[in-house]
Amino acid sequence: MQTSGGAQRFTHEQWPCEPKFRRVNGWRMHYIDEGAGDPVVLLHGNPAWGFLYRKFVKPLTAAGRRVIVPDMIGFGLSEKPTREQAHTLDGHIANLTSLLRQLDVRNATMVCHDWGGPTGLGFALSNRDRVRALVIMSTWAWPLPAAEFHKRIFPWRMMHAPLVGPYLLGRHNALAGRGMYLSVVDRKKFAAEAQPIYEEVLPDPGSRLLTWTWPRWIPLDESARGFARFEWLERELKTSNFPTLLVWGREDEVFDQKTFATRFKELLPHAEGPELVTGRHFLQEDSGVEIAEKINSFLDRIDGGQS
């Protein structure tokens, strides 16, 4: 498979999905659209892409579901703008909205992980007539407090400083490389099977802009540029009655289960879970098939409750 940039190739065994592209707000977005039935939209964060969900596709499509996995603009096989102004949280929500409206997605289950949380929830809470259910994993949707991990001077805040961030994450691809490696449980398997592909789709500093600019939207105080959007997300989420499943990695240190899953339970007391699986922040790498089956069981229960 060749990417939109024309340089990277993957075997069918590594990524056995047909690439599709749409123009969203002037950018070329890559996505996959497999199977038939009610759609399940799988949303990645930073610095991942749709490949993160490769273990989900077969279990979900085999259960009679349509699987849509977009690459956020700036990641994966999608176009990678080289201007920081192209990468705002509202912009990413608008890009996702454009894609799903073009595909006329309805009765969708939004699977939200990392930055796919604020992005996917932003879509869901603005398009309630198109959404059926939520699956929330290792993410957040409120302004403060940030995760303890994101408040540390080293390594997080230093990595996103004006000079250090572009050097480590831009020139040396530290987040897609060592960052992801440290955020899985089975590191040996990840290094052999997946890490080269995550690094390959971010081949040069220009293509890695989003890896060090997107985290600057994580609110650390009330002056943060994303503060108002996260206030809106928290306020709207409290009014949500979407059936919701929480799935968390036992070993997650970025959005730890005790703090963040508990907060989601406070906002969404009707939510199921959290169901714990083996996994650090990128729990899909360690427990992809298991999580997909949990999603199938969750949606089957919804179907049974509606019959």
PDB file of C-alpha atoms in Angstrom:
ATOM      1  CA  MET A   1       0.000   0.000   0.000  1.00  0.00           C
ATOM      2  CA  GLN A   2       1.284   3.485  -0.863  1.00  0.00           C
ATOM      3  CA  THR A   3       0.453   6.505   1.239  1.00  0.00           C
ATOM      4  CA  SER A   4      -0.770   9.866   0.035  1.00  0.00           C
ATOM      5  CA  GLY A   5       2.787  11.102   0.412  1.00  0.00           C
ATOM      6  CA  GLY A   6       4.011   8.510  -2.076  1.00  0.00           C
ATOM      7  CA  ALA A   7       6.900   7.154   0.020  1.00  0.00           C
ATOM      8  CA  GLN A   8       5.696   4.498   2.471  1.00  0.00           C
ATOM      9  CA  ARG A   9       4.460   1.016   1.712  1.00  0.00           C
ATOM     10  CA  PHE A  10       2.863  -1.639   3.906  1.00  0.00           C
ATOM     11  CA  THR A  11       2.030  -5.213   3.124  1.00  0.00           C
ATOM     12  CA  HIS A  12      -1.557  -6.400   2.952  1.00  0.00           C
ATOM     13  CA  GLU A  13      -0.889  -8.577   5.975  1.00  0.00           C
ATOM     14  CA  GLN A  14       0.203  -5.565   8.010  1.00  0.00           C
ATOM     15  CA  TRP A  15      -2.776  -3.389   7.064  1.00  0.00           C
ATOM     16  CA  PRO A  16      -5.386  -5.480   5.216  1.00  0.00           C
ATOM     17  CA  CYS A  17      -7.831  -2.643   4.529  1.00  0.00           C
ATOM     18  CA  GLU A  18      -8.715  -0.737   1.379  1.00  0.00           C
ATOM     19  CA  PRO A  19      -7.556   2.898   1.590  1.00  0.00           C
ATOM     20  CA  LYS A  20     -10.196   5.548   0.924  1.00  0.00           C
ATOM     21  CA  PHE A  21      -9.879   9.333   0.752  1.00  0.00           C
ATOM     22  CA  ARG A  22     -12.194  12.342   1.086  1.00  0.00           C
ATOM     23  CA  ARG A  23     -11.628  16.083   1.017  1.00  0.00           C
ATOM     24  CA  VAL A  24     -12.492  17.600   4.391  1.00  0.00           C
ATOM     25  CA  ASN A  25     -12.287  21.356   4.809  1.00  0.00           C
ATOM     26  CA  GLY A  26      -9.664  21.531   2.075  1.00  0.00           C
ATOM     27  CA  TRP A  27      -7.517  18.634   3.338  1.00  0.00           C
ATOM     28  CA  ARG A  28      -7.191  15.065   2.037  1.00  0.00           C
ATOM     29  CA  MET A  29      -8.278  12.634   4.753  1.00  0.00           C
ATOM     30  CA  HIS A  30      -7.570   8.916   4.664  1.00  0.00           C
ATOM     31  CA  TYR A  31      -9.994   6.442   6.200  1.00  0.00           C
ATOM     32  CA  ILE A  32     -11.093   2.837   5.930  1.00  0.00           C
ATOM     33  CA  ASP A  33     -14.718   1.756   5.636  1.00  0.00           C
ATOM     34  CA  GLU A  34     -15.150  -2.002   6.027  1.00  0.00           C
ATOM     35  CA  GLY A  35     -18.166  -4.249   6.505  1.00  0.00           C
ATOM     36  CA  ALA A  36     -21.867  -3.429   6.667  1.00  0.00           C
ATOM     37  CA  GLY A  37     -24.387  -2.655   9.381  1.00  0.00           C
ATOM     38  CA  ASP A  38     -24.496   0.007  12.078  1.00  0.00           C
ATOM     39  CA  PRO A  39     -21.205   1.934  12.011  1.00  0.00           C
ATOM     40  CA  VAL A  40     -18.504   1.786  14.647  1.00  0.00           C
ATOM     41  CA  VAL A  41     -16.149   4.766  14.321  1.00  0.00           C
ATOM     42  CA  LEU A  42     -12.696   4.130  15.804  1.00  0.00           C
ATOM     43  CA  LEU A  43     -10.747   7.274  16.700  1.00  0.00           C
ATOM     44  CA  HIS A  44      -7.041   7.493  17.433  1.00  0.00           C
ATOM     45  CA  GLY A  45      -4.919  10.110  19.151  1.00  0.00           C
ATOM     46  CA  ASN A  46      -1.324  11.335  19.152  1.00  0.00           C
ATOM     47  CA  PRO A  47       0.921  10.132  17.456  1.00  0.00           C
ATOM     48  CA  ALA A  48      -1.068   7.144  16.213  1.00  0.00           C
ATOM     49  CA  TRP A  49      -3.245   6.540  13.134  1.00  0.00           C
ATOM     50  CA  GLY A  50      -5.854   4.002  12.024  1.00  0.00           C
ATOM     51  CA  PHE A  51      -3.274   1.214  12.181  1.00  0.00           C
ATOM     52  CA  LEU A  52      -3.769   1.301  15.961  1.00  0.00           C
ATOM     53  CA  TYR A  53      -7.143  -0.413  15.422  1.00  0.00           C
ATOM     54  CA  ARG A  54      -5.998  -3.125  13.001  1.00  0.00           C
ATOM     55  CA  LYS A  55      -6.946  -5.882  15.489  1.00  0.00           C
ATOM     56  CA  PHE A  56     -10.509  -4.518  15.824  1.00  0.00           C
ATOM     57  CA  VAL A  57     -11.612  -4.716  12.203  1.00  0.00           C
ATOM     58  CA  LYS A  58     -12.203  -8.458  11.789  1.00  0.00           C
ATOM     59  CA  PRO A  59     -14.061  -9.047  15.083  1.00  0.00           C
ATOM     60  CA  LEU A  60     -16.351  -6.068  14.478  1.00  0.00           C
ATOM     61  CA  THR A  61     -17.101  -6.733  10.811  1.00  0.00           C
ATOM     62  CA  ALA A  62     -17.614 -10.448  11.521  1.00  0.00           C
ATOM     63  CA  ALA A  63     -20.288  -9.427  14.013  1.00  0.00           C
ATOM     64  CA  GLY A  64     -22.187  -7.571  11.285  1.00  0.00           C
ATOM     65  CA  ARG A  65     -20.914  -4.066  11.899  1.00  0.00           C
ATOM     66  CA  ARG A  66     -19.541  -1.376   9.605  1.00  0.00           C
ATOM     67  CA  VAL A  67     -16.097  -0.169  10.731  1.00  0.00           C
ATOM     68  CA  ILE A  68     -14.895   3.341   9.900  1.00  0.00           C
ATOM     69  CA  VAL A  69     -11.398   4.376  10.951  1.00  0.00           C
ATOM     70  CA  PRO A  70     -10.227   7.865   9.966  1.00  0.00           C
ATOM     71  CA  ASP A  71      -6.686   9.154  10.142  1.00  0.00           C
ATOM     72  CA  MET A  72      -6.877  12.608  11.692  1.00  0.00           C
ATOM     73  CA  ILE A  73      -5.513  15.329   9.427  1.00  0.00           C
ATOM     74  CA  GLY A  74      -1.804  15.479  10.219  1.00  0.00           C
ATOM     75  CA  PHE A  75      -1.442  11.752  10.936  1.00  0.00           C
ATOM     76  CA  GLY A  76      -1.168   8.411   9.190  1.00  0.00           C
ATOM     77  CA  LEU A  77      -1.992   8.464   5.507  1.00  0.00           C
ATOM     78  CA  SER A  78      -3.917  11.740   5.673  1.00  0.00           C
ATOM     79  CA  GLU A  79      -2.527  15.049   4.472  1.00  0.00           C
ATOM     80  CA  LYS A  80      -0.097  16.680   6.908  1.00  0.00           C
ATOM     81  CA  PRO A  81      -0.406  20.481   7.008  1.00  0.00           C
ATOM     82  CA  THR A  82       2.811  22.236   7.949  1.00  0.00           C
ATOM     83  CA  ARG A  83       1.127  25.232   9.594  1.00  0.00           C
ATOM     84  CA  GLU A  84       0.333  25.022  13.296  1.00  0.00           C
ATOM     85  CA  GLN A  85      -2.854  27.039  12.704  1.00  0.00           C
ATOM     86  CA  ALA A  86      -4.310  24.030  10.886  1.00  0.00           C
ATOM     87  CA  HIS A  87      -4.201  21.997  14.086  1.00  0.00           C
ATOM     88  CA  THR A  88      -6.794  23.265  16.536  1.00  0.00           C
ATOM     89  CA  LEU A  89      -9.146  21.062  18.510  1.00  0.00           C
ATOM     90  CA  ASP A  90     -12.152  22.707  16.872  1.00  0.00           C
ATOM     91  CA  GLY A  91     -10.525  22.157  13.499  1.00  0.00           C
ATOM     92  CA  HIS A  92     -10.113  18.441  14.135  1.00  0.00           C
ATOM     93  CA  ILE A  93     -13.728  18.167  15.295  1.00  0.00           C
ATOM     94  CA  ALA A  94     -14.806  19.971  12.122  1.00  0.00           C
ATOM     95  CA  ASN A  95     -12.713  17.623   9.957  1.00  0.00           C
ATOM     96  CA  LEU A  96     -14.246  14.553  11.563  1.00  0.00           C
ATOM     97  CA  THR A  97     -17.722  16.053  11.232  1.00  0.00           C
ATOM     98  CA  SER A  98     -17.159  16.739   7.539  1.00  0.00           C
ATOM     99  CA  LEU A  99     -16.063  13.151   6.887  1.00  0.00           C
ATOM    100  CA  LEU A 100     -18.908  11.488   8.795  1.00  0.00           C
ATOM    101  CA  ARG A 101     -21.540  13.750   7.260  1.00  0.00           C
ATOM    102  CA  GLN A 102     -20.188  13.045   3.782  1.00  0.00           C
ATOM    103  CA  LEU A 103     -20.501   9.333   4.561  1.00  0.00           C
ATOM    104  CA  ASP A 104     -23.982  10.011   6.017  1.00  0.00           C
ATOM    105  CA  VAL A 105     -23.039   8.114   9.160  1.00  0.00           C
ATOM    106  CA  ARG A 106     -26.029   7.453  11.425  1.00  0.00           C
ATOM    107  CA  ASN A 107     -26.667   5.265  14.467  1.00  0.00           C
ATOM    108  CA  ALA A 108     -22.925   5.327  15.103  1.00  0.00           C
ATOM    109  CA  THR A 109     -20.925   4.044  18.024  1.00  0.00           C
ATOM    110  CA  MET A 110     -18.032   6.414  18.669  1.00  0.00           C
ATOM    111  CA  VAL A 111     -14.924   4.718  20.076  1.00  0.00           C
ATOM    112  CA  CYS A 112     -12.832   7.486  21.623  1.00  0.00           C
ATOM    113  CA  HIS A 113      -9.192   7.168  22.710  1.00  0.00           C
ATOM    114  CA  ASP A 114      -6.627   9.811  23.652  1.00  0.00           C
ATOM    115  CA  TRP A 115      -7.248  12.902  21.433  1.00  0.00           C
ATOM    116  CA  GLY A 116      -9.953  10.858  19.740  1.00  0.00           C
ATOM    117  CA  GLY A 117     -11.841  11.522  22.989  1.00  0.00           C
ATOM    118  CA  PRO A 118     -12.301  15.295  22.766  1.00  0.00           C
ATOM    119  CA  THR A 119     -12.594  15.001  18.976  1.00  0.00           C
ATOM    120  CA  GLY A 120     -15.116  12.156  18.891  1.00  0.00           C
ATOM    121  CA  LEU A 121     -17.116  13.455  21.829  1.00  0.00           C
ATOM    122  CA  GLY A 122     -17.142  16.866  20.196  1.00  0.00           C
ATOM    123  CA  PHE A 123     -18.767  15.281  17.154  1.00  0.00           C
ATOM    124  CA  ALA A 124     -21.188  13.156  19.201  1.00  0.00           C
ATOM    125  CA  LEU A 125     -22.394  16.008  21.386  1.00  0.00           C
ATOM    126  CA  SER A 126     -22.938  18.235  18.338  1.00  0.00           C
ATOM    127  CA  ASN A 127     -24.602  15.529  16.215  1.00  0.00           C
ATOM    128  CA  ARG A 128     -26.680  13.560  18.714  1.00  0.00           C
ATOM    129  CA  ASP A 129     -29.102  12.405  16.047  1.00  0.00           C
ATOM    130  CA  ARG A 130     -26.271  10.527  14.311  1.00  0.00           C
ATOM    131  CA  VAL A 131     -24.844   8.751  17.375  1.00  0.00           C
ATOM    132  CA  ARG A 132     -26.041   5.596  19.086  1.00  0.00           C
ATOM    133  CA  ALA A 133     -23.453   4.882  21.782  1.00  0.00           C
ATOM    134  CA  LEU A 134     -20.034   5.765  23.174  1.00  0.00           C
ATOM    135  CA  VAL A 135     -16.989   3.675  24.045  1.00  0.00           C
ATOM    136  CA  ILE A 136     -14.453   5.706  26.022  1.00  0.00           C
ATOM    137  CA  MET A 137     -10.851   4.620  26.576  1.00  0.00           C
ATOM    138  CA  SER A 138      -7.888   6.420  28.161  1.00  0.00           C
ATOM    139  CA  THR A 139      -8.961   9.990  27.479  1.00  0.00           C
ATOM    140  CA  TRP A 140     -10.601  13.003  29.119  1.00  0.00           C
ATOM    141  CA  ALA A 141     -13.283  15.628  28.423  1.00  0.00           C
ATOM    142  CA  TRP A 142     -13.004  18.431  30.996  1.00  0.00           C
ATOM    143  CA  PRO A 143     -10.742  21.460  31.419  1.00  0.00           C
ATOM    144  CA  LEU A 144      -9.023  20.869  34.758  1.00  0.00           C
ATOM    145  CA  PRO A 145      -7.243  19.225  36.355  1.00  0.00           C
ATOM    146  CA  ALA A 146      -4.988  17.792  33.696  1.00  0.00           C
ATOM    147  CA  ALA A 147      -3.418  14.408  34.254  1.00  0.00           C
ATOM    148  CA  GLU A 148      -0.500  14.470  36.672  1.00  0.00           C
ATOM    149  CA  PHE A 149       1.610  13.160  33.781  1.00  0.00           C
ATOM    150  CA  HIS A 150       0.917  16.321  31.761  1.00  0.00           C
ATOM    151  CA  LYS A 151       1.772  18.668  34.625  1.00  0.00           C
ATOM    152  CA  ARG A 152       5.292  17.319  35.134  1.00  0.00           C
ATOM    153  CA  ILE A 153       8.129  19.561  34.063  1.00  0.00           C
ATOM    154  CA  PHE A 154      10.048  16.529  32.809  1.00  0.00           C
ATOM    155  CA  PRO A 155       9.442  14.946  30.431  1.00  0.00           C
ATOM    156  CA  TRP A 156       6.071  16.282  29.278  1.00  0.00           C
ATOM    157  CA  ARG A 157       6.175  20.065  29.572  1.00  0.00           C
ATOM    158  CA  MET A 158       9.812  20.208  28.563  1.00  0.00           C
ATOM    159  CA  MET A 159       9.075  18.169  25.433  1.00  0.00           C
ATOM    160  CA  HIS A 160       6.523  20.748  24.337  1.00  0.00           C
ATOM    161  CA  ALA A 161       8.626  23.810  25.022  1.00  0.00           C
ATOM    162  CA  PRO A 162       9.250  26.047  21.978  1.00  0.00           C
ATOM    163  CA  LEU A 163      12.737  24.673  21.197  1.00  0.00           C
ATOM    164  CA  VAL A 164      12.912  21.294  22.909  1.00  0.00           C
ATOM    165  CA  GLY A 165       9.595  20.052  21.483  1.00  0.00           C
ATOM    166  CA  PRO A 166      10.457  20.544  17.803  1.00  0.00           C
ATOM    167  CA  TYR A 167      13.907  19.073  18.439  1.00  0.00           C
ATOM    168  CA  LEU A 168      12.835  15.890  20.242  1.00  0.00           C
ATOM    169  CA  LEU A 169       9.432  15.240  18.664  1.00  0.00           C
ATOM    170  CA  GLY A 170      10.085  16.854  15.294  1.00  0.00           C
ATOM    171  CA  ARG A 171      13.659  16.035  14.383  1.00  0.00           C
ATOM    172  CA  HIS A 172      13.958  12.800  16.356  1.00  0.00           C
ATOM    173  CA  ASN A 173      10.346  11.509  16.227  1.00  0.00           C
ATOM    174  CA  ALA A 174      10.538  10.731  19.954  1.00  0.00           C
ATOM    175  CA  LEU A 175       6.796  10.359  20.505  1.00  0.00           C
ATOM    176  CA  ALA A 176       6.102   7.861  17.700  1.00  0.00           C
ATOM    177  CA  GLY A 177       9.310   6.064  18.584  1.00  0.00           C
ATOM    178  CA  ARG A 178      10.252   5.734  22.226  1.00  0.00           C
ATOM    179  CA  GLY A 179       7.056   7.407  23.466  1.00  0.00           C
ATOM    180  CA  MET A 180       4.761   4.740  22.066  1.00  0.00           C
ATOM    181  CA  TYR A 181       7.234   1.971  22.915  1.00  0.00           C
ATOM    182  CA  LEU A 182       7.096   2.948  26.588  1.00  0.00           C
ATOM    183  CA  SER A 183       3.283   3.119  26.469  1.00  0.00           C
ATOM    184  CA  VAL A 184       2.586  -0.560  25.760  1.00  0.00           C
ATOM    185  CA  VAL A 185       3.016  -3.639  27.944  1.00  0.00           C
ATOM    186  CA  ASP A 186       4.481  -6.130  25.445  1.00  0.00           C
ATOM    187  CA  ARG A 187       7.293  -3.920  24.180  1.00  0.00           C
ATOM    188  CA  LYS A 188       9.202  -6.672  22.397  1.00  0.00           C
ATOM    189  CA  LYS A 189       6.201  -7.552  20.236  1.00  0.00           C
ATOM    190  CA  PHE A 190       5.393  -3.889  19.626  1.00  0.00           C
ATOM    191  CA  ALA A 191       8.956  -3.122  18.527  1.00  0.00           C
ATOM    192  CA  ALA A 192       8.926  -5.995  16.057  1.00  0.00           C
ATOM    193  CA  GLU A 193       5.421  -5.627  14.616  1.00  0.00           C
ATOM    194  CA  ALA A 194       4.215  -2.065  14.949  1.00  0.00           C
ATOM    195  CA  GLN A 195       6.774   0.546  15.948  1.00  0.00           C
ATOM    196  CA  PRO A 196       8.444   0.786  12.500  1.00  0.00           C
ATOM    197  CA  ILE A 197       5.071   1.474  10.880  1.00  0.00           C
ATOM    198  CA  TYR A 198       4.178   4.269  13.308  1.00  0.00           C
ATOM    199  CA  GLU A 199       7.566   5.834  12.654  1.00  0.00           C
ATOM    200  CA  GLU A 200       7.363   5.291   8.887  1.00  0.00           C
ATOM    201  CA  VAL A 201       4.253   7.416   8.356  1.00  0.00           C
ATOM    202  CA  LEU A 202       6.004  10.383  10.023  1.00  0.00           C
ATOM    203  CA  PRO A 203       9.151  10.352   7.882  1.00  0.00           C
ATOM    204  CA  ASP A 204      10.496  13.890   8.397  1.00  0.00           C
ATOM    205  CA  PRO A 205      10.237  16.812  10.844  1.00  0.00           C
ATOM    206  CA  GLY A 206       7.664  18.626   8.717  1.00  0.00           C
ATOM    207  CA  SER A 207       5.295  15.647   8.842  1.00  0.00           C
ATOM    208  CA  ARG A 208       5.588  15.480  12.638  1.00  0.00           C
ATOM    209  CA  LEU A 209       4.275  18.963  13.402  1.00  0.00           C
ATOM    210  CA  LEU A 210       1.091  17.725  15.055  1.00  0.00           C
ATOM    211  CA  THR A 211       2.963  15.432  17.457  1.00  0.00           C
ATOM    212  CA  TRP A 212       4.322  18.423  19.360  1.00  0.00           C
ATOM    213  CA  THR A 213       1.677  21.086  18.678  1.00  0.00           C
ATOM    214  CA  TRP A 214      -1.515  19.161  19.511  1.00  0.00           C
ATOM    215  CA  PRO A 215      -0.493  18.504  23.131  1.00  0.00           C
ATOM    216  CA  ARG A 216      -0.316  22.262  23.653  1.00  0.00           C
ATOM    217  CA  TRP A 217      -4.116  22.196  23.592  1.00  0.00           C
ATOM    218  CA  ILE A 218      -4.205  20.243  26.850  1.00  0.00           C
ATOM    219  CA  PRO A 219      -5.398  22.837  29.397  1.00  0.00           C
ATOM    220  CA  LEU A 220      -2.987  23.325  32.291  1.00  0.00           C
ATOM    221  CA  ASP A 221      -4.676  26.489  33.593  1.00  0.00           C
ATOM    222  CA  GLU A 222      -7.614  28.742  32.797  1.00  0.00           C
ATOM    223  CA  SER A 223      -5.634  30.749  30.249  1.00  0.00           C
ATOM    224  CA  ALA A 224      -5.228  27.713  27.972  1.00  0.00           C
ATOM    225  CA  ARG A 225      -6.569  28.149  24.445  1.00  0.00           C
ATOM    226  CA  GLY A 226      -8.603  24.947  24.665  1.00  0.00           C
ATOM    227  CA  PHE A 227     -10.166  25.766  28.023  1.00  0.00           C
ATOM    228  CA  ALA A 228     -13.566  26.933  26.713  1.00  0.00           C
ATOM    229  CA  ARG A 229     -13.982  23.911  24.438  1.00  0.00           C
ATOM    230  CA  PHE A 230     -13.262  21.526  27.309  1.00  0.00           C
ATOM    231  CA  GLU A 231     -15.707  23.402  29.528  1.00  0.00           C
ATOM    232  CA  TRP A 232     -18.319  22.862  26.813  1.00  0.00           C
ATOM    233  CA  LEU A 233     -17.455  19.172  26.519  1.00  0.00           C
ATOM    234  CA  GLU A 234     -17.842  18.629  30.259  1.00  0.00           C
ATOM    235  CA  ARG A 235     -21.124  20.551  30.401  1.00  0.00           C
ATOM    236  CA  GLU A 236     -22.625  18.743  27.407  1.00  0.00           C
ATOM    237  CA  LEU A 237     -21.400  15.334  28.498  1.00  0.00           C
ATOM    238  CA  LYS A 238     -23.345  15.667  31.746  1.00  0.00           C
ATOM    239  CA  THR A 239     -26.533  15.861  29.679  1.00  0.00           C
ATOM    240  CA  SER A 240     -25.677  12.818  27.577  1.00  0.00           C
ATOM    241  CA  ASN A 241     -27.812   9.710  27.823  1.00  0.00           C
ATOM    242  CA  PHE A 242     -25.903   7.709  25.212  1.00  0.00           C
ATOM    243  CA  PRO A 243     -25.303   4.122  26.289  1.00  0.00           C
ATOM    244  CA  THR A 244     -21.633   4.203  27.270  1.00  0.00           C
ATOM    245  CA  LEU A 245     -18.908   1.650  27.898  1.00  0.00           C
ATOM    246  CA  LEU A 246     -15.651   2.539  29.660  1.00  0.00           C
ATOM    247  CA  VAL A 247     -12.594   0.391  28.852  1.00  0.00           C
ATOM    248  CA  TRP A 248      -9.252   1.103  30.520  1.00  0.00           C
ATOM    249  CA  GLY A 249      -5.743  -0.310  30.554  1.00  0.00           C
ATOM    250  CA  ARG A 250      -4.745  -1.571  33.982  1.00  0.00           C
ATOM    251  CA  GLU A 251      -1.221  -0.240  33.523  1.00  0.00           C
ATOM    252  CA  ASP A 252      -2.111   3.127  32.008  1.00  0.00           C
ATOM    253  CA  GLU A 253      -0.011   5.900  33.564  1.00  0.00           C
ATOM    254  CA  VAL A 254      -1.030   8.737  31.219  1.00  0.00           C
ATOM    255  CA  PHE A 255      -4.763   8.738  32.010  1.00  0.00           C
ATOM    256  CA  ASP A 256      -4.813   6.463  35.014  1.00  0.00           C
ATOM    257  CA  GLN A 257      -7.965   4.452  35.581  1.00  0.00           C
ATOM    258  CA  LYS A 258      -8.457   5.528  39.189  1.00  0.00           C
ATOM    259  CA  THR A 259      -8.602   9.225  38.320  1.00  0.00           C
ATOM    260  CA  PHE A 260      -9.998   9.413  34.805  1.00  0.00           C
ATOM    261  CA  ALA A 261     -12.362   6.468  34.514  1.00  0.00           C
ATOM    262  CA  THR A 262     -13.757   7.468  37.906  1.00  0.00           C
ATOM    263  CA  ARG A 263     -14.375  11.000  36.641  1.00  0.00           C
ATOM    264  CA  PHE A 264     -16.227   9.670  33.594  1.00  0.00           C
ATOM    265  CA  LYS A 265     -18.398   7.579  35.922  1.00  0.00           C
ATOM    266  CA  GLU A 266     -19.269  10.749  37.836  1.00  0.00           C
ATOM    267  CA  LEU A 267     -20.247  12.535  34.629  1.00  0.00           C
ATOM    268  CA  LEU A 268     -21.995   9.476  33.156  1.00  0.00           C
ATOM    269  CA  PRO A 269     -23.325   7.426  36.078  1.00  0.00           C
ATOM    270  CA  HIS A 270     -25.179   5.121  33.669  1.00  0.00           C
ATOM    271  CA  ALA A 271     -21.920   4.084  31.956  1.00  0.00           C
ATOM    272  CA  GLU A 272     -20.844   0.449  32.079  1.00  0.00           C
ATOM    273  CA  GLY A 273     -17.396  -0.342  33.416  1.00  0.00           C
ATOM    274  CA  PRO A 274     -14.650   0.511  33.579  1.00  0.00           C
ATOM    275  CA  GLU A 275     -13.727  -2.858  32.153  1.00  0.00           C
ATOM    276  CA  LEU A 276      -9.997  -3.339  32.670  1.00  0.00           C
ATOM    277  CA  VAL A 277      -7.680  -4.959  30.146  1.00  0.00           C
ATOM    278  CA  THR A 278      -3.944  -5.444  29.847  1.00  0.00           C
ATOM    279  CA  GLY A 279      -2.516  -2.219  28.507  1.00  0.00           C
ATOM    280  CA  ARG A 280      -0.736   1.016  29.132  1.00  0.00           C
ATOM    281  CA  HIS A 281      -1.840   4.147  27.282  1.00  0.00           C
ATOM    282  CA  PHE A 282      -2.023   2.426  23.876  1.00  0.00           C
ATOM    283  CA  LEU A 283      -4.107  -0.442  25.196  1.00  0.00           C
ATOM    284  CA  GLN A 284      -5.228  -1.382  21.667  1.00  0.00           C
ATOM    285  CA  GLU A 285      -1.749  -2.775  21.014  1.00  0.00           C
ATOM    286  CA  ASP A 286      -1.888  -5.238  23.913  1.00  0.00           C
ATOM    287  CA  SER A 287      -5.607  -6.100  23.996  1.00  0.00           C
ATOM    288  CA  GLY A 288      -7.091  -5.194  20.618  1.00  0.00           C
ATOM    289  CA  VAL A 289      -9.129  -8.325  19.974  1.00  0.00           C
ATOM    290  CA  GLU A 290     -10.345  -8.457  23.591  1.00  0.00           C
ATOM    291  CA  ILE A 291     -11.534  -4.838  23.457  1.00  0.00           C
ATOM    292  CA  ALA A 292     -13.275  -5.415  20.117  1.00  0.00           C
ATOM    293  CA  GLU A 293     -15.180  -8.334  21.632  1.00  0.00           C
ATOM    294  CA  LYS A 294     -16.138  -6.182  24.609  1.00  0.00           C
ATOM    295  CA  ILE A 295     -17.552  -3.641  22.159  1.00  0.00           C
ATOM    296  CA  ASN A 296     -19.490  -6.387  20.379  1.00  0.00           C
ATOM    297  CA  SER A 297     -20.937  -7.635  23.672  1.00  0.00           C
ATOM    298  CA  PHE A 298     -21.843  -4.098  24.734  1.00  0.00           C
ATOM    299  CA  LEU A 299     -23.661  -3.383  21.474  1.00  0.00           C
ATOM    300  CA  ASP A 300     -25.417  -6.761  21.616  1.00  0.00           C
ATOM    301  CA  ARG A 301     -26.719  -5.814  25.061  1.00  0.00           C
ATOM    302  CA  ILE A 302     -28.019  -2.534  23.688  1.00  0.00           C
ATOM    303  CA  ASP A 303     -29.754  -4.386  20.880  1.00  0.00           C
ATOM    304  CA  GLY A 304     -31.274  -6.803  23.348  1.00  0.00           C
ATOM    305  CA  GLY A 305     -32.498  -3.980  25.520  1.00  0.00           C
ATOM    306  CA  GLN A 306     -34.172  -2.327  22.543  1.00  0.00           C
ATOM    307  CA  SER A 307     -35.904  -5.418  21.222  1.00  0.00           C
TER     308      SER A 307
END
